[in-house]
Amino acid sequence: MTVSHICSRSLITAIASLLLALSLTLPADAHFSVNAKTRIIHLFTGDTDIGSGSDKAGVRVVMRLPGPLAFAESLSRRQGPLGEVDAPYVSKRMVEGTPFYVLDKQAIASDLAGFIRFLSDGYSIRANGLVQQAEPVRLSIYSTKTRLPFGEKAEVITAFADYLPDNSDIYVGDSLIDFEFLLPDADPQSTISIVSTLPALQLPPTIPLENLSVDHRFGDPRINSFPGQMQQEVTFDGSLLSSVLAFTWQGIVHILLGYDHLIFVICLVFASGLNRRILWSITGFTLGHSITLSFSFFGFAPSATWFIPVIEVAIALSIAATGLLILLRSSTDSSNTKQMTVMSLFALTGGVGLVHGFGFSAVLFDLTGGSVSDFTSVLLGFNLGIELGQIFIVGLVAAVMKALSILDGKLVGLTGKAVAAAAICISGYWAVERLAAIV
């Protein structure tokens, strides 16, 4: 046996083993963000009427904060998951010997301004480089189950209708705190910079933290989206370019971390081969997902609870179909079959793109809080990011295929079969898991 054959078998085994391992380590809903926590920040000029009865000068900041972030300093001192938490405005409940922490509504109600200061003191805020002092305005508290939409100006007004709308206990880990404060010394048109002064929480990977900002100070709202706990300073200047670039980056990140989409694109390259077929395939997929992403973003998609789970199943099946296409292409040298494959690729990838577009729209909805007030930068940037990420994946896989073909002409076909077999197994596992969640 030659060295090239040994290397080829080792490479194929490694690829198949890696892809099969994904089926055991990745969640069945890998394409979607689950258990996401989202911090939302709105910026208004001080004289904007948002229902708070104040028309002072300056800049008005309205924030929706996941409860654990508000108490990050106390939580960071906790000794293990069952350790005591010594935090203001929080009380302990013992459930079967396990401590749980809830918001102390009585303490909050008796010191409303103090609680808002406690929340705003977790951030250092500058306007054109000058440190700002916050004046508390109002507060509203929800659990994640009773929360109201918070992505647009009208929703902000509605969310503050009752500052303690839920009569039951609200656990800190399940709480959302909406609060408003004023920066009276800030120029309404100034560049605002915000950074968290609290220690970063050690969050499990299943609880990603996203941030959404909506700057209303410059006419049309400017939406921005970024991950993390704001340990790095974030700047708000109302720039259209910064908004587009932010969502471009989000598009790149979400396509590279959407494992089922990643596997689909890899399979698509192997199914198409190193020729013009890949251009038709990618074009069809791009057109398909752009259509449904746009339509879904504006609400022209089913809102029933069964819809997204069905889409998840369909995405898994699309991977299996593309894997089968690799095997079909490898099993025959017939020019008629090849021509049929070329003609079907555009239609197939276009149809699959329609399905994946609904998945992308679910991610985009989470990133924007459902807001469509700045649809130009959001759709343009996110779609551009998806395409750039897609081009990167295609280019990388194509380079690997070219290198394999130089080493040995048979390596590309053998590797394609290994990829197809692993992808079919993974997608089959995901399809069963996702279907079980529906029924």
Short mmCIF file of C-alpha atoms in Angstrom, two decimals, residues 49-233:
data_model
loop_
_atom_site.label_atom_id
_atom_site.label_comp_id
_atom_site.label_asym_id
_atom_site.label_seq_id
_atom_site.Cartn_x
_atom_site.Cartn_y
_atom_site.Cartn_z
CA ASP A 49 -42.24 61.75 24.89
CA ILE A 50 -42.03 58.08 25.86
CA GLY A 51 -44.62 58.20 28.60
CA SER A 52 -42.38 59.12 31.54
CA GLY A 53 -43.83 62.63 31.91
CA SER A 54 -40.44 64.28 31.64
CA ASP A 55 -39.29 66.76 28.99
CA LYS A 56 -35.88 67.69 30.38
CA ALA A 57 -32.85 68.33 28.21
CA GLY A 58 -30.15 65.72 27.80
CA VAL A 59 -30.21 62.07 26.72
CA ARG A 60 -32.72 59.53 27.95
CA VAL A 61 -31.49 55.92 28.33
CA VAL A 62 -33.95 53.03 28.59
CA MET A 63 -32.57 49.56 29.22
CA ARG A 64 -33.95 46.01 29.51
CA LEU A 65 -31.54 44.02 31.63
CA PRO A 66 -31.51 40.26 32.32
CA GLY A 67 -31.66 39.96 36.11
CA PRO A 68 -28.37 38.08 36.67
CA LEU A 69 -26.42 40.93 35.04
CA ALA A 70 -27.84 43.42 37.55
CA PHE A 71 -26.39 41.41 40.43
CA ALA A 72 -23.15 40.36 38.72
CA GLU A 73 -20.94 41.74 41.51
CA SER A 74 -22.73 39.70 44.19
CA LEU A 75 -22.93 36.59 42.01
CA SER A 76 -19.20 36.78 41.23
CA ARG A 77 -18.48 36.42 44.97
CA ARG A 78 -20.64 33.33 45.26
CA GLN A 79 -18.83 30.18 46.39
CA GLY A 80 -20.10 27.61 43.91
CA PRO A 81 -23.61 27.17 42.42
CA LEU A 82 -25.17 26.56 45.86
CA GLY A 83 -23.23 29.28 47.68
CA GLU A 84 -24.93 32.15 49.48
CA VAL A 85 -25.68 35.33 47.53
CA ASP A 86 -25.52 38.54 49.55
CA ALA A 87 -27.16 41.15 47.32
CA PRO A 88 -29.45 44.14 47.91
CA TYR A 89 -33.06 43.96 46.70
CA VAL A 90 -32.91 40.15 46.70
CA SER A 91 -34.38 37.58 49.11
CA LYS A 92 -33.77 33.85 49.46
CA ARG A 93 -36.31 31.04 49.11
CA MET A 94 -35.48 27.46 50.16
CA VAL A 95 -36.97 24.80 47.88
CA GLU A 96 -36.31 21.22 49.07
CA GLY A 97 -33.12 22.33 50.75
CA THR A 98 -31.84 24.27 47.73
CA PRO A 99 -31.55 28.09 47.89
CA PHE A 100 -33.28 30.11 45.18
CA TYR A 101 -33.13 33.89 44.94
CA VAL A 102 -36.05 36.15 44.04
CA LEU A 103 -36.40 39.88 43.59
CA ASP A 104 -37.50 41.53 46.85
CA LYS A 105 -40.45 43.51 45.53
CA GLN A 106 -41.15 45.16 48.87
CA ALA A 107 -37.59 46.47 49.14
CA ILE A 108 -37.69 47.66 45.52
CA ALA A 109 -41.07 49.40 45.93
CA SER A 110 -39.90 51.23 49.06
CA ASP A 111 -36.70 52.46 47.39
CA LEU A 112 -37.50 52.72 43.70
CA ALA A 113 -35.02 55.52 42.92
CA GLY A 114 -32.30 53.73 44.87
CA PHE A 115 -32.82 50.53 42.91
CA ILE A 116 -32.60 52.39 39.60
CA ARG A 117 -29.36 54.04 40.78
CA PHE A 118 -28.08 50.61 41.79
CA LEU A 119 -28.76 49.40 38.23
CA SER A 120 -27.33 52.44 36.42
CA ASP A 121 -24.22 52.47 38.64
CA GLY A 122 -23.24 49.22 36.96
CA TYR A 123 -22.24 51.23 33.88
CA SER A 124 -19.77 54.00 33.15
CA ILE A 125 -21.31 56.40 30.64
CA ARG A 126 -19.64 59.20 28.70
CA ALA A 127 -20.99 61.82 26.31
CA ASN A 128 -18.33 63.15 23.93
CA GLY A 129 -15.76 61.79 26.35
CA LEU A 130 -17.21 63.43 29.48
CA VAL A 131 -18.39 61.26 32.39
CA GLN A 132 -22.15 61.50 32.97
CA GLN A 133 -24.25 61.25 36.12
CA ALA A 134 -27.58 59.41 35.82
CA GLU A 135 -30.90 60.59 37.23
CA PRO A 136 -33.36 57.73 37.92
CA VAL A 137 -36.74 57.97 36.20
CA ARG A 138 -38.81 54.75 36.31
CA LEU A 139 -38.77 50.98 36.46
CA SER A 140 -40.71 47.89 35.40
CA ILE A 141 -40.03 44.23 36.21
CA TYR A 142 -41.05 41.07 34.35
CA SER A 143 -40.27 37.41 34.29
CA THR A 144 -39.15 35.94 30.97
CA LYS A 145 -42.62 34.38 30.61
CA THR A 146 -44.59 37.60 31.18
CA ARG A 147 -42.30 40.00 29.33
CA LEU A 148 -43.66 42.43 26.76
CA PRO A 149 -41.94 43.31 23.46
CA PHE A 150 -39.29 45.99 23.88
CA GLY A 151 -37.80 46.55 20.43
CA GLU A 152 -39.55 49.77 19.33
CA LYS A 153 -40.56 53.11 20.82
CA ALA A 154 -44.26 52.22 21.17
CA GLU A 155 -43.31 48.95 22.91
CA VAL A 156 -41.10 50.82 25.37
CA ILE A 157 -44.07 53.00 26.34
CA THR A 158 -46.32 49.97 26.84
CA ALA A 159 -43.74 48.02 28.86
CA PHE A 160 -43.70 50.67 31.59
CA ALA A 161 -47.46 50.59 32.14
CA ASP A 162 -47.06 48.70 35.44
CA TYR A 163 -43.69 48.50 37.17
CA LEU A 164 -44.54 45.25 39.03
CA PRO A 165 -47.02 43.48 36.72
CA ASP A 166 -46.40 39.94 38.01
CA ASN A 167 -47.86 39.13 41.45
CA SER A 168 -45.87 35.92 41.90
CA ASP A 169 -42.22 35.57 42.90
CA ILE A 170 -39.76 36.45 40.16
CA TYR A 171 -36.52 34.50 40.35
CA VAL A 172 -33.39 36.53 39.67
CA GLY A 173 -32.32 34.10 36.95
CA ASP A 174 -35.71 34.43 35.25
CA SER A 175 -36.15 38.19 35.62
CA LEU A 176 -36.05 41.05 33.14
CA ILE A 177 -35.67 44.57 34.54
CA ASP A 178 -36.70 47.57 32.45
CA PHE A 179 -35.41 50.88 33.78
CA GLU A 180 -35.05 54.44 32.55
CA PHE A 181 -32.60 57.14 33.57
CA LEU A 182 -31.69 60.59 32.30
CA LEU A 183 -28.29 62.04 31.44
CA PRO A 184 -29.18 65.72 32.02
CA ASP A 185 -25.75 67.15 31.12
CA ALA A 186 -25.34 65.27 27.83
CA ASP A 187 -25.78 67.00 24.48
CA PRO A 188 -28.69 65.21 22.75
CA GLN A 189 -26.57 64.78 19.59
CA SER A 190 -23.41 63.66 21.39
CA THR A 191 -21.57 60.38 20.95
CA ILE A 192 -22.54 58.17 23.88
CA SER A 193 -20.14 55.52 25.18
CA ILE A 194 -21.23 52.84 27.65
CA VAL A 195 -19.16 50.15 29.36
CA SER A 196 -20.10 47.77 32.15
CA THR A 197 -18.17 48.25 35.40
CA LEU A 198 -19.41 44.93 36.80
CA PRO A 199 -17.41 41.68 36.76
CA ALA A 200 -18.18 39.29 33.93
CA LEU A 201 -20.39 36.35 34.84
CA GLN A 202 -19.24 32.85 33.95
CA LEU A 203 -22.17 31.85 31.75
CA PRO A 204 -22.57 28.33 30.32
CA PRO A 205 -22.28 28.10 26.51
CA THR A 206 -25.99 27.24 26.26
CA ILE A 207 -26.86 30.74 27.51
CA PRO A 208 -25.43 33.19 24.98
CA LEU A 209 -25.79 36.88 25.78
CA GLU A 210 -26.76 39.24 22.98
CA ASN A 211 -27.15 43.01 23.11
CA LEU A 212 -29.48 45.14 21.01
CA SER A 213 -29.29 48.92 20.88
CA VAL A 214 -31.73 51.31 19.20
CA ASP A 215 -30.61 54.93 18.87
CA HIS A 216 -33.64 57.18 18.21
CA ARG A 217 -31.82 60.52 18.47
CA PHE A 218 -30.99 61.11 14.80
CA GLY A 219 -34.31 60.70 13.01
CA ASP A 220 -34.63 57.14 11.71
CA PRO A 221 -33.71 54.67 14.49
CA ARG A 222 -30.30 53.05 14.16
CA ILE A 223 -30.17 49.44 15.36
CA ASN A 224 -26.97 47.79 16.48
CA SER A 225 -26.32 44.28 17.78
CA PHE A 226 -23.31 42.87 19.57
CA PRO A 227 -22.52 39.92 21.86
CA GLY A 228 -21.08 39.78 25.33
CA GLN A 229 -21.35 41.50 28.70
CA MET A 230 -20.19 44.96 27.56
CA GLN A 231 -16.80 44.66 29.22
CA GLN A 232 -15.49 46.68 26.27
CA GLU A 233 -16.78 50.19 25.65
#
